[in-house]
PDB file of C-alpha atoms and ligand atoms in Angstrom:
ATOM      1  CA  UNK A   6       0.000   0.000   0.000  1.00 97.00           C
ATOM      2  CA  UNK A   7       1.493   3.250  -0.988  1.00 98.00           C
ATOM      3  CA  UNK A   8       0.535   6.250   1.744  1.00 98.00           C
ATOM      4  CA  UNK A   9       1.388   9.812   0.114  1.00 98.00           C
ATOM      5  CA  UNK A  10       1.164  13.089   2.096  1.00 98.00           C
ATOM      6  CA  UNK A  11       2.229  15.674  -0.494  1.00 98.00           C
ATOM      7  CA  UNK A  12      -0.363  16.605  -3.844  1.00 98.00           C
ATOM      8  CA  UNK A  13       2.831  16.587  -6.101  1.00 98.00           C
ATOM      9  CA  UNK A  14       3.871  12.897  -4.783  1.00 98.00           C
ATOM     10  CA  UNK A  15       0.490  11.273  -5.580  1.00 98.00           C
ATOM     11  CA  UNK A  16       0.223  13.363  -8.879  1.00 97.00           C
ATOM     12  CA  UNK A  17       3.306  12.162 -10.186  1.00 97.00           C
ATOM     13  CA  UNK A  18       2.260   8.317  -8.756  1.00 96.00           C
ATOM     14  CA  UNK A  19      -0.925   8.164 -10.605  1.00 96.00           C
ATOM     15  CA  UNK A  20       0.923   9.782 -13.813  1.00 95.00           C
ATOM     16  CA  UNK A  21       3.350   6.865 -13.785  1.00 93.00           C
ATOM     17  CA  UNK A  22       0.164   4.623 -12.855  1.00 85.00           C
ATOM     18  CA  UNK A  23      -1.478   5.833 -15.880  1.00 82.00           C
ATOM     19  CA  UNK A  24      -5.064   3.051 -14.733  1.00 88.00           C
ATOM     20  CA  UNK A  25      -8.067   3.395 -16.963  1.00 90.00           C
ATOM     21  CA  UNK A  26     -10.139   3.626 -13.569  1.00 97.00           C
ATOM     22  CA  UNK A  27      -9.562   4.961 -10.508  1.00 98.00           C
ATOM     23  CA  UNK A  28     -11.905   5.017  -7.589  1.00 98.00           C
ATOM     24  CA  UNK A  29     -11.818   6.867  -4.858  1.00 98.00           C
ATOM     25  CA  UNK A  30     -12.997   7.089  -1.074  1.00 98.00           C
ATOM     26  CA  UNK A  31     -12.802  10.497   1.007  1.00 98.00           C
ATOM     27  CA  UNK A  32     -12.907   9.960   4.966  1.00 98.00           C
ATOM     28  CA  UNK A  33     -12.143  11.765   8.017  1.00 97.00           C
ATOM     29  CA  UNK A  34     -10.209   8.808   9.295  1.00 97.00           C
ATOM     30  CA  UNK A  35     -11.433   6.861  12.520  1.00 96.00           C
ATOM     31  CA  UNK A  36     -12.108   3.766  10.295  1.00 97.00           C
ATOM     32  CA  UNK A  37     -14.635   1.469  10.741  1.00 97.00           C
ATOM     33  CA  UNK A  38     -16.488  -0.986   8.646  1.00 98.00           C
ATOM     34  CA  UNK A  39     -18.724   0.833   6.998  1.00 98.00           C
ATOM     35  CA  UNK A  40     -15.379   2.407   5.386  1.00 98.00           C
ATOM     36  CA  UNK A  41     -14.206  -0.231   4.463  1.00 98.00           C
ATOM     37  CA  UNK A  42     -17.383  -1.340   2.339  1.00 98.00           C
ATOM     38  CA  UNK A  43     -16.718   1.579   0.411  1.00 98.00           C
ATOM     39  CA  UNK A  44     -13.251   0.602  -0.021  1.00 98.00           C
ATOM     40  CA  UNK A  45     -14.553  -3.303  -1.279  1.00 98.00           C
ATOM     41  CA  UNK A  46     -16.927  -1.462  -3.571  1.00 98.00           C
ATOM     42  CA  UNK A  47     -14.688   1.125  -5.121  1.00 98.00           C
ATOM     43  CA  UNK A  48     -12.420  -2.410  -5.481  1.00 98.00           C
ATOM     44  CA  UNK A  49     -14.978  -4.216  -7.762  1.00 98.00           C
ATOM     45  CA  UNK A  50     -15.159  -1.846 -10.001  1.00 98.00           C
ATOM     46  CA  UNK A  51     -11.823   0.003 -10.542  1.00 98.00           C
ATOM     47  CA  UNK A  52      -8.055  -0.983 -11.239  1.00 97.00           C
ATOM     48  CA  UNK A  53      -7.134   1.638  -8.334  1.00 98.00           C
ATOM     49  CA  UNK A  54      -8.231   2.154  -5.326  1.00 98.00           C
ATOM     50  CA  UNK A  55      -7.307   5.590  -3.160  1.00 98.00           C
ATOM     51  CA  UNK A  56      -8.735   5.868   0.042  1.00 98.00           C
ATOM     52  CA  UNK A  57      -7.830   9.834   1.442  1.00 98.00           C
ATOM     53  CA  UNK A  58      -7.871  10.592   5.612  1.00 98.00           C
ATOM     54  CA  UNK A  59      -8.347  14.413   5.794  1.00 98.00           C
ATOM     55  CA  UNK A  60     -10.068  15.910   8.931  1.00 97.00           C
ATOM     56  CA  UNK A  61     -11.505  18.858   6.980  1.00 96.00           C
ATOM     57  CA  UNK A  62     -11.706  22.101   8.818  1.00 95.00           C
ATOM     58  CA  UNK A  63     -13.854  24.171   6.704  1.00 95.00           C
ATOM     59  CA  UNK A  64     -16.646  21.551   6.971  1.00 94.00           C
ATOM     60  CA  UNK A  65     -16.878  21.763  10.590  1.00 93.00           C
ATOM     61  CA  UNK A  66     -19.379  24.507  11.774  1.00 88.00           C
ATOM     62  CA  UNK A  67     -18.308  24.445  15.378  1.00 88.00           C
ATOM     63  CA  UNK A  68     -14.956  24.300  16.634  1.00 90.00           C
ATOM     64  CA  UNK A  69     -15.352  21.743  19.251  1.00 89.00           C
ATOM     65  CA  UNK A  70     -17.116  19.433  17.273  1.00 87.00           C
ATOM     66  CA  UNK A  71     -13.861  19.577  15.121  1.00 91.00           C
ATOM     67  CA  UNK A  72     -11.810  19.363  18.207  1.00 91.00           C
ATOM     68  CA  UNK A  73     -13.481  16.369  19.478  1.00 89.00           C
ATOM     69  CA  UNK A  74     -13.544  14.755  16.077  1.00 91.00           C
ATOM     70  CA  UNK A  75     -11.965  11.160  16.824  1.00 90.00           C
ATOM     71  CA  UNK A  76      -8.586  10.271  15.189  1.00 91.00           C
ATOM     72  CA  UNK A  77      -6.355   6.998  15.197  1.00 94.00           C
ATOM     73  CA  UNK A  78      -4.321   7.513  12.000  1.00 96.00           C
ATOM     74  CA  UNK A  79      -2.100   4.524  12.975  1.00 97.00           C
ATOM     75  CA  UNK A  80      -5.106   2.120  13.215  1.00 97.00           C
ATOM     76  CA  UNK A  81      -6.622   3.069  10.205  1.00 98.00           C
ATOM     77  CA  UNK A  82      -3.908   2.385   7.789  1.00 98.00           C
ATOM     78  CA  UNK A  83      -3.556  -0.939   9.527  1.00 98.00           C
ATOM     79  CA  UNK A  84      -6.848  -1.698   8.340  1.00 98.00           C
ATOM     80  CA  UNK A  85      -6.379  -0.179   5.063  1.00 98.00           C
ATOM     81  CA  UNK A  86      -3.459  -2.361   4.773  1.00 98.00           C
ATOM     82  CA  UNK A  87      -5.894  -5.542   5.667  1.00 98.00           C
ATOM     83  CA  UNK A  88      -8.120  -4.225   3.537  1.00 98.00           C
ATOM     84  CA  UNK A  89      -5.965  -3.917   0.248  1.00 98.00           C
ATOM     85  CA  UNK A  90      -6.464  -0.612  -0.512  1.00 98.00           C
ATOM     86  CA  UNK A  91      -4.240   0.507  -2.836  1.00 98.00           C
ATOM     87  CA  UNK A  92      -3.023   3.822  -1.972  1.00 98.00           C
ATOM     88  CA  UNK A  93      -3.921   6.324   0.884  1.00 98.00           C
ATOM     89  CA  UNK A  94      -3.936  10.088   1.125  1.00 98.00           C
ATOM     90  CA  UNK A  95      -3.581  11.853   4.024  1.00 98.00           C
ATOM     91  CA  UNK A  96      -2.943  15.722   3.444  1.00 98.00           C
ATOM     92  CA  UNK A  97      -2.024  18.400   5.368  1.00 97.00           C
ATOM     93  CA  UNK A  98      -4.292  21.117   5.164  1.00 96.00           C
ATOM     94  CA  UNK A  99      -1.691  23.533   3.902  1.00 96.00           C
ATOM     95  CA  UNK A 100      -1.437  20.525   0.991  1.00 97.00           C
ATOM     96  CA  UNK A 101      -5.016  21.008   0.334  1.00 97.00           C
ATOM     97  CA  UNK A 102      -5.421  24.257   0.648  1.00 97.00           C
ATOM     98  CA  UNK A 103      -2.417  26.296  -0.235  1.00 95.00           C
ATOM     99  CA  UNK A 104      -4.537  29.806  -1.467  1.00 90.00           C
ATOM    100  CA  UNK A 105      -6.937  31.372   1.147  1.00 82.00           C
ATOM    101  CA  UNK A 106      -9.568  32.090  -1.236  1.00 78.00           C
ATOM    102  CA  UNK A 107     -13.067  30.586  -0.197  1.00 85.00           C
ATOM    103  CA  UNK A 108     -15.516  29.259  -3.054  1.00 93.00           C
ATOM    104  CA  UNK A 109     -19.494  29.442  -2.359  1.00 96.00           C
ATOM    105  CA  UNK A 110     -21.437  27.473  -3.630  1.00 97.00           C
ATOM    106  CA  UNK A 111     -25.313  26.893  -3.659  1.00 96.00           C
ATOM    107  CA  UNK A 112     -27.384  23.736  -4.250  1.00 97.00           C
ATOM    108  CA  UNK A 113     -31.169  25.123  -3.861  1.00 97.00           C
ATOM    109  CA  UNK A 114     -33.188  23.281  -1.513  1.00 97.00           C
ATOM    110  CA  UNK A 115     -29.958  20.540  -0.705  1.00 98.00           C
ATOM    111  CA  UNK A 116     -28.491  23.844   0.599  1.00 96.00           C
ATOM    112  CA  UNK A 117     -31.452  25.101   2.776  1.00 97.00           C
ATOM    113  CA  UNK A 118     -32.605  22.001   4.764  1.00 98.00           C
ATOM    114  CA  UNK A 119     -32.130  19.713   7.487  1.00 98.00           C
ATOM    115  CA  UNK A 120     -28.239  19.274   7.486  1.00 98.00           C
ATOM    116  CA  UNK A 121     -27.610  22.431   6.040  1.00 98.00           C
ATOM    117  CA  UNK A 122     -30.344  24.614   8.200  1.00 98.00           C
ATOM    118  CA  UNK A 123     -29.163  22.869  11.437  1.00 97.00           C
ATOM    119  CA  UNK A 124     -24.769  22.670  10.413  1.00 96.00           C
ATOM    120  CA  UNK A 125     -24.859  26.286   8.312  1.00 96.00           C
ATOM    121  CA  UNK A 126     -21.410  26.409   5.771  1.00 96.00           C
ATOM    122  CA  UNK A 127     -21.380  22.420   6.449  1.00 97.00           C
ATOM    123  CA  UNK A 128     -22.105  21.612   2.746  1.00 98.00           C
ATOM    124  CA  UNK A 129     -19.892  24.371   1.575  1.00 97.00           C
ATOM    125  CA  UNK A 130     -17.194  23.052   3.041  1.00 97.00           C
ATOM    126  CA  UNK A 131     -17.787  19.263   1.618  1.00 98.00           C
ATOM    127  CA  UNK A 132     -18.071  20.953  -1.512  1.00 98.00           C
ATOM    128  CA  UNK A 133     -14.662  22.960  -1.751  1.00 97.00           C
ATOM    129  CA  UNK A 134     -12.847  19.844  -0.042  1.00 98.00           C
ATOM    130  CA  UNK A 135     -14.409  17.348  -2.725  1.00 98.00           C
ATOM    131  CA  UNK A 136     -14.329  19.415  -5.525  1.00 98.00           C
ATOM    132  CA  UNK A 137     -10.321  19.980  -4.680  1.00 98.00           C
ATOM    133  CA  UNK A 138     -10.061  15.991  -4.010  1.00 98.00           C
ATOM    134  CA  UNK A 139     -11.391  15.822  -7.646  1.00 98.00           C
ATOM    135  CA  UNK A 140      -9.109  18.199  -8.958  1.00 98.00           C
ATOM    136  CA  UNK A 141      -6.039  16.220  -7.421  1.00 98.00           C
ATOM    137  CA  UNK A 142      -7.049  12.836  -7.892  1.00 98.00           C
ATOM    138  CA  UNK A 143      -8.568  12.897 -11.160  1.00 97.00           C
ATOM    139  CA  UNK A 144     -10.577  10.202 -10.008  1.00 98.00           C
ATOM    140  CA  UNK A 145     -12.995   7.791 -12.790  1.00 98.00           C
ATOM    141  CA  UNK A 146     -15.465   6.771  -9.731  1.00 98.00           C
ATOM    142  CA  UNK A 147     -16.039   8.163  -6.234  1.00 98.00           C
ATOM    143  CA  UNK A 148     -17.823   6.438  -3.338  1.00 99.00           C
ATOM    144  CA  UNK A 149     -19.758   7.681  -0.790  1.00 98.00           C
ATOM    145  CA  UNK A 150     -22.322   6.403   2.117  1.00 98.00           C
ATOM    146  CA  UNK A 151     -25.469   7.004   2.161  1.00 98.00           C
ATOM    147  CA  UNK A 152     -26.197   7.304   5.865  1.00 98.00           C
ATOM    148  CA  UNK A 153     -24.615  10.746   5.086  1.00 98.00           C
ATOM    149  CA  UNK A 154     -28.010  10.856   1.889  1.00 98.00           C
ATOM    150  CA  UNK A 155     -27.867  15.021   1.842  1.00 98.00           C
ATOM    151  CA  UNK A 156     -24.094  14.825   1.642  1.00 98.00           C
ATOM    152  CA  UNK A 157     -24.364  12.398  -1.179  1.00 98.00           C
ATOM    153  CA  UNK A 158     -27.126  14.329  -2.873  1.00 98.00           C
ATOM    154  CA  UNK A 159     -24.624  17.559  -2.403  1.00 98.00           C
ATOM    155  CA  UNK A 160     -21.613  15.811  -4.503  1.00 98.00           C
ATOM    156  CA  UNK A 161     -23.835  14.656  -7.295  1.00 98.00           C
ATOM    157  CA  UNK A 162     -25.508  18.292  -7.461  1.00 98.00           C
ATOM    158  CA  UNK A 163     -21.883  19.587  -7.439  1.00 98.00           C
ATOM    159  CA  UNK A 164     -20.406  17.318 -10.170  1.00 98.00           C
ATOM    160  CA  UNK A 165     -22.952  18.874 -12.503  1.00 98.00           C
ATOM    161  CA  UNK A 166     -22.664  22.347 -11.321  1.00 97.00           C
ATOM    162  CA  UNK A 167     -18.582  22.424 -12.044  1.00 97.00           C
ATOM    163  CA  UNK A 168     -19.054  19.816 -14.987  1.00 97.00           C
ATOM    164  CA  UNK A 169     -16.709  16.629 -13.639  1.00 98.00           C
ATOM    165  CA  UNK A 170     -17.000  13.491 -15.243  1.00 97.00           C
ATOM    166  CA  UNK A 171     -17.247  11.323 -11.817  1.00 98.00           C
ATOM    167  CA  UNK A 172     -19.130   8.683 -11.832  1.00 98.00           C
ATOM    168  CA  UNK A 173     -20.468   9.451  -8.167  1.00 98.00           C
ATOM    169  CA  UNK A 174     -21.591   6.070  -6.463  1.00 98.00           C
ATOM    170  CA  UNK A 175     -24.518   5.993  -3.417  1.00 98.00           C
ATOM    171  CA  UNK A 176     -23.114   2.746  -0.874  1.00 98.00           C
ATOM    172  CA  UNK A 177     -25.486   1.602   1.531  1.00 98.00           C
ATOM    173  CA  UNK A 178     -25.719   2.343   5.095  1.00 98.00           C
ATOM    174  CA  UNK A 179     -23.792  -0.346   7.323  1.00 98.00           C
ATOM    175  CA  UNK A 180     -25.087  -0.874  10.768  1.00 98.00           C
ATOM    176  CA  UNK A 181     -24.230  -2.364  14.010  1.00 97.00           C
ATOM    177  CA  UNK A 182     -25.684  -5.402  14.942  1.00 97.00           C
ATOM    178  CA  UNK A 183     -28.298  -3.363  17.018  1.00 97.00           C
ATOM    179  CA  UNK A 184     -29.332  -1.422  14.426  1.00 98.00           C
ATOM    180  CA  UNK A 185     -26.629   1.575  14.895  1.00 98.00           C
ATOM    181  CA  UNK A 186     -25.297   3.232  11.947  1.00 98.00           C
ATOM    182  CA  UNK A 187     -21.654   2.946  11.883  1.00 98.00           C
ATOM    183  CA  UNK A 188     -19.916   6.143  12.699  1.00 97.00           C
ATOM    184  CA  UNK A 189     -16.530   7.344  13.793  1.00 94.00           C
ATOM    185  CA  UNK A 190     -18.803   9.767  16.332  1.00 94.00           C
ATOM    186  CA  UNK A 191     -19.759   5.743  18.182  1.00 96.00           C
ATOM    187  CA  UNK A 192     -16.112   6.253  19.369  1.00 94.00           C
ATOM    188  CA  UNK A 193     -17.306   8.950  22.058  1.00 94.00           C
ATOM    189  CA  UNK A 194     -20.392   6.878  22.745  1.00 97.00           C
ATOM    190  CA  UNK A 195     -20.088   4.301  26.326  1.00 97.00           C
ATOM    191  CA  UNK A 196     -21.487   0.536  25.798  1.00 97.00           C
ATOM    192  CA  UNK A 197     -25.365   1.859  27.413  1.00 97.00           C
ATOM    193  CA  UNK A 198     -25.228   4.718  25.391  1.00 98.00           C
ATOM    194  CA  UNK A 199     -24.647   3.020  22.174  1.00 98.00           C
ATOM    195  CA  UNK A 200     -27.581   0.646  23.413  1.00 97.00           C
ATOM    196  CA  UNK A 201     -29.508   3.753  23.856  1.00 98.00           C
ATOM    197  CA  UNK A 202     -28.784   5.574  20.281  1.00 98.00           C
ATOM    198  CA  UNK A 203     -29.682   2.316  18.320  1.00 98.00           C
ATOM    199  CA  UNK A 204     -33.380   3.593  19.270  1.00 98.00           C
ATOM    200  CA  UNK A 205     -33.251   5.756  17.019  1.00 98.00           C
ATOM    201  CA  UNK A 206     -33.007   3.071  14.066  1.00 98.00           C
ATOM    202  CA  UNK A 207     -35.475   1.508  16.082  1.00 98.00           C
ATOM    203  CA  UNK A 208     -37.848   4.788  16.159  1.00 98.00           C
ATOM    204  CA  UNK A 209     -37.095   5.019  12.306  1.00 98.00           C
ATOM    205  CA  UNK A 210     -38.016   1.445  11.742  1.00 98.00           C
ATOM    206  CA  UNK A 211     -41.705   2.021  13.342  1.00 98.00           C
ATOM    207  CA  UNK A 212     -41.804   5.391  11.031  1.00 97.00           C
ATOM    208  CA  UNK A 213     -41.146   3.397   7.976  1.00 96.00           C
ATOM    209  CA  UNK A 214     -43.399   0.432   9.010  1.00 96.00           C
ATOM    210  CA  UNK A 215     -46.743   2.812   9.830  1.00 96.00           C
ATOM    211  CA  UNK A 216     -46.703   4.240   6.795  1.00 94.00           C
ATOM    212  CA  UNK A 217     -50.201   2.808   5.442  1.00 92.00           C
ATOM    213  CA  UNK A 218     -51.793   3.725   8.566  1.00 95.00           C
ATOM    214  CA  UNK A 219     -50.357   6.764   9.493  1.00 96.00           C
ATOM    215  CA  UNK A 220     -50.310  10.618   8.526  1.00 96.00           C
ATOM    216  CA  UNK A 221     -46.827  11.873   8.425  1.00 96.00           C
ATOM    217  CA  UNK A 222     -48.173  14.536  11.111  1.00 97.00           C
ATOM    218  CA  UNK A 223     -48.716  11.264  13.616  1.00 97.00           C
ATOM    219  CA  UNK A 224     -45.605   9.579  12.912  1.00 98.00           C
ATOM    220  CA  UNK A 225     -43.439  12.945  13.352  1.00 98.00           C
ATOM    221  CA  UNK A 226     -45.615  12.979  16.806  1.00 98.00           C
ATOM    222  CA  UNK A 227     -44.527   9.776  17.490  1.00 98.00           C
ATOM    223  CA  UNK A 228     -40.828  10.320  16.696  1.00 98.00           C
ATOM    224  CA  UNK A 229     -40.480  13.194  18.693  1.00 98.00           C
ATOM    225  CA  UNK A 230     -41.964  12.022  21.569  1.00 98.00           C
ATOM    226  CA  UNK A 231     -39.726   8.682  21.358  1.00 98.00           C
ATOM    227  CA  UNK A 232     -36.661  11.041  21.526  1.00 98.00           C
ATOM    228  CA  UNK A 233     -38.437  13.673  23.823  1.00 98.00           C
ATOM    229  CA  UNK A 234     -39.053  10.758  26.559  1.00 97.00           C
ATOM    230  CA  UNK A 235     -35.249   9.172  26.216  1.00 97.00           C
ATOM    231  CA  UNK A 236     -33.139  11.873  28.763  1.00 97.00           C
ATOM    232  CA  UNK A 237     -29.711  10.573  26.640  1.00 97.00           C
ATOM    233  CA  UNK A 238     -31.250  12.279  23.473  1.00 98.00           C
ATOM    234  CA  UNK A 239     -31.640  15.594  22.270  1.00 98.00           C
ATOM    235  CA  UNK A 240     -33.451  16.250  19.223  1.00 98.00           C
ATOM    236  CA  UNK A 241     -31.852  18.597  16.573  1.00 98.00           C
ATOM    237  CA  UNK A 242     -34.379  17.783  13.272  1.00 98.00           C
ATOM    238  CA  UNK A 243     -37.017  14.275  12.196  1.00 98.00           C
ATOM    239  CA  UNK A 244     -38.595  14.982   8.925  1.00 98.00           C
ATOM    240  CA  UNK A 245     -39.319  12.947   5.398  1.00 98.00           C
ATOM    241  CA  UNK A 246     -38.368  14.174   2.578  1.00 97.00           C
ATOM    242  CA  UNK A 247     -38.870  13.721  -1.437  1.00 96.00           C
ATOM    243  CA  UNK A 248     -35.896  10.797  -1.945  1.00 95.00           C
ATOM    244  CA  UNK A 249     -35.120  13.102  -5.204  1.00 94.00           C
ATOM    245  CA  UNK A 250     -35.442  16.740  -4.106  1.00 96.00           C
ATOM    246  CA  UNK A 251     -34.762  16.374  -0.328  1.00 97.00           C
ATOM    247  CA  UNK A 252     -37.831  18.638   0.402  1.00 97.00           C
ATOM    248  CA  UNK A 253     -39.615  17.887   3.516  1.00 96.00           C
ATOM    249  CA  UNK A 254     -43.248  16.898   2.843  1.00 95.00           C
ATOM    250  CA  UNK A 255     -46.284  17.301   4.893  1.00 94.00           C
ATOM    251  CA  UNK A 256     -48.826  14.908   3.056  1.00 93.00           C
ATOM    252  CA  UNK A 257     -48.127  11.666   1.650  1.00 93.00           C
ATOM    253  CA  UNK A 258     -48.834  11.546  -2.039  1.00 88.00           C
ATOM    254  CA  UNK A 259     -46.472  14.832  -2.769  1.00 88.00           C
ATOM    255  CA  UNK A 260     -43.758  12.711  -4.022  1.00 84.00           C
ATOM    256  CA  UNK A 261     -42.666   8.501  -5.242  1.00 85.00           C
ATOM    257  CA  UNK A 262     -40.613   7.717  -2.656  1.00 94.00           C
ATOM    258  CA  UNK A 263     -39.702   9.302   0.435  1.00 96.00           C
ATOM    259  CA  UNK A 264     -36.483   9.078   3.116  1.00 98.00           C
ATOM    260  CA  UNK A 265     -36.961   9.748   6.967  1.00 98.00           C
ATOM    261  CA  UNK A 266     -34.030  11.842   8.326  1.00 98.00           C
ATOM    262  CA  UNK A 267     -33.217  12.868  11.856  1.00 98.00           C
ATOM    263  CA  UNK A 268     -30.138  14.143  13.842  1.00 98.00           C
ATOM    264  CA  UNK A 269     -30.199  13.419  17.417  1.00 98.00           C
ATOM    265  CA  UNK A 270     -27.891  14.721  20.013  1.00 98.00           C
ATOM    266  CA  UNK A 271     -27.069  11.344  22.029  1.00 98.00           C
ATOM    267  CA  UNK A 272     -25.235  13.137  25.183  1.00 97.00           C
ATOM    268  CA  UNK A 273     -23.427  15.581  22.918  1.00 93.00           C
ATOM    269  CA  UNK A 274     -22.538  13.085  20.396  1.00 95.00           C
ATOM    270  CA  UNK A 275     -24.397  14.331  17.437  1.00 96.00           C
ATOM    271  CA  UNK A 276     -25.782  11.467  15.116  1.00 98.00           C
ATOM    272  CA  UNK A 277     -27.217  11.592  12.019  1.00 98.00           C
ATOM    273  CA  UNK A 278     -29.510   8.491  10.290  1.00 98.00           C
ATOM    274  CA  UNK A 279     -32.278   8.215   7.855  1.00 98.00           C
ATOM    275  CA  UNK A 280     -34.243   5.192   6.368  1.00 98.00           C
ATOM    276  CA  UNK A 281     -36.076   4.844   2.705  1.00 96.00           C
ATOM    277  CA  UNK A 282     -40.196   4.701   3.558  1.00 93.00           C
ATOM    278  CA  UNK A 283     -41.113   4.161  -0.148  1.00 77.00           C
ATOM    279  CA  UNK A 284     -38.799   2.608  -3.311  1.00 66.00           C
TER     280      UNK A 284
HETATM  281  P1  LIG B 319     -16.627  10.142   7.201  1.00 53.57           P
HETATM  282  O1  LIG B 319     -15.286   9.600   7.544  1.00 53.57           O
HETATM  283  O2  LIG B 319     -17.594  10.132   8.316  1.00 53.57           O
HETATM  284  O3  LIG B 319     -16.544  11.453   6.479  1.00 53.57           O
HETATM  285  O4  LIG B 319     -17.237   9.117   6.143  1.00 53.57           O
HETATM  286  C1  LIG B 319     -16.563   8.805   4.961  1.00 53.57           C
HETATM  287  C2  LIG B 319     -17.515   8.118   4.033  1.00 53.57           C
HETATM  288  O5  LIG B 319     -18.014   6.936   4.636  1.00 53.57           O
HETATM  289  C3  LIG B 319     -18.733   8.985   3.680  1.00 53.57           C
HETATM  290  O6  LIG B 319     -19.059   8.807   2.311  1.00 53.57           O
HETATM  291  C4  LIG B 319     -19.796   8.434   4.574  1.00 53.57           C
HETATM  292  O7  LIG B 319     -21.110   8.606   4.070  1.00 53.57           O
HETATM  293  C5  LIG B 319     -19.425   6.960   4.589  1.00 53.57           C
HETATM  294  N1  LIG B 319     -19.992   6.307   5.774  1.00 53.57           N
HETATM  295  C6  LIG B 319     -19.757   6.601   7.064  1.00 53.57           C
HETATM  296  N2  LIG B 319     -20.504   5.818   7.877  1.00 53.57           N
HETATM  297  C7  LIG B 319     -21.246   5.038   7.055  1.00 53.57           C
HETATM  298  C8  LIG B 319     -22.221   4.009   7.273  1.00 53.57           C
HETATM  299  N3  LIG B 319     -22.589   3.639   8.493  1.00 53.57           N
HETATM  300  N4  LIG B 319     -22.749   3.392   6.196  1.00 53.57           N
HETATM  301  C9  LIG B 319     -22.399   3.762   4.930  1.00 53.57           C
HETATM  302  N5  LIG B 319     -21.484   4.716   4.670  1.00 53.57           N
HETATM  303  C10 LIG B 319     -20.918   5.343   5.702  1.00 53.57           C
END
């Protein structure tokens, strides 16, 4: 496995490389399984695999959210390493971002709700940090989860607003046994507290199962009062949304398919999770 630090060292790598397809994985590091899923996938389908660990600051709305953000950069290229990836990028931000100037960009509704109402800049951040992944990489393919849905809806919004030829690639969310969705944030969470949070799949699970029976008014009541009655859990946003547009409906019938999304504050761990209602 070849680990670069420097833009110019990987550049001149992939040059000599010279692969027909090239996938690639962005993280913040703290691996976990669900990473590495996105690794295996990005594996199937291209001759390269790069996998980059970059912490990025300018996604990060509060400064002790970024502060607290979990890091074991040892551990994770040990499991890159077990994991075959091919080559890992982990940047400085001085590497990635040697000009101060700071691109805005706007993505309509994907820009005005639920993540981006309750983390303001968040998705302008992801933006500049994946566009200039792009711009180093070159990549063919580029993988991303779909616990983080909003994120993933950003970067395909993005790769047709500055024209890139990605292919971007929606993975499925990976869970804990319990239900969890894998995060690097479950690092900061004890054993009853993680027992606790998987509620919230649970909570989402009864949304998505009442759907014939129930107005989406009732089964916001009943989500809110699940989290309302839990004293571990703080409730930032619950709300479904058009699976295309992201815009939260108040009726059924206003769209095909729809996605429950919440964020819950589980002791100050902040947790994000959604489930598809309709296909
Ligand atoms: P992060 O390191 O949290 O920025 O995540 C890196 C990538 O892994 C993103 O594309 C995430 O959406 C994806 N990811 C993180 N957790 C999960 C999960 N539980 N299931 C699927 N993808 C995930």
């Amino acid at each position: 496995m070849q680990i670069f630090k420097k833009v110019s060292e990987i550049q001149d790598y992939l040059t000599k490389f010279n692969t027909k397809s090239v996938g690639f994985v962005a993280t913040m590091g703290a691996l976990h399984q669900a990473h590495i899923s996105l690794i295996e996938m990005s594996q199937s389908e291209n001759e390269l695999t790069i996998c980059s660990i970059f912490v990025n600051p300018k996604q990060f709305n509060k400064e002790e959210d970024l502060t607290n953000y979990p890091k074991s950069i040892e551990k994770d290229i040990k499991k890159l390493q077990e994991a075959y990836c091919d080559v890992v990028f982990i940047p400085s931000a001085e590497e990635m971002y040697p000009h101060q100037t700071e691109k805005e960009f706007h993505f309509g509704v994907l820009s005005e709700v639920m993540e981006a109402k309750h983390r303001p800049g968040h998705f302008n951040g992801v933006a500049i940090v994946i566009e200039r992944f792009f711009e180093i990489l070159n990549p063919t393919h580029a993988y991303f989860g779909e616990k983080d849905y909003q994120q993933l809806a950003v970067i395909k919004a993005l790769t047709k607003k500055i024209n890139s030829s990605v292919k971007i690639i929606g993975c499925p969310i990976y869970r804990e046994e319990n239900g969890l969705a894998m995060s690097s944030r479950n690092k900061r969470l004890s054993e009853n507290q993680k027992e606790e949070a998987s509620k919230i799949n649970k909570a989402l699970t009864f949304v998505s199962e009442h759907k014939n029976s129930h107005s989406i008014t009732q089964l916001k009541e009943y989500f809110i009062n699940e989290m309302a009655t839990n004293s571990l859990f703080d409730l930032e946003y619950f709300e479904i949304a058009d699976k295309n547009t992201l815009e939260p409906i108040i009726n059924w019938n206003e769209a095909t398919s729809y996605i429950a999304f919440t964020a819950v504050n589980v002791e100050g761990v902040r947790l994000i999770d959604n489930m598809t209602i309709i296909n």
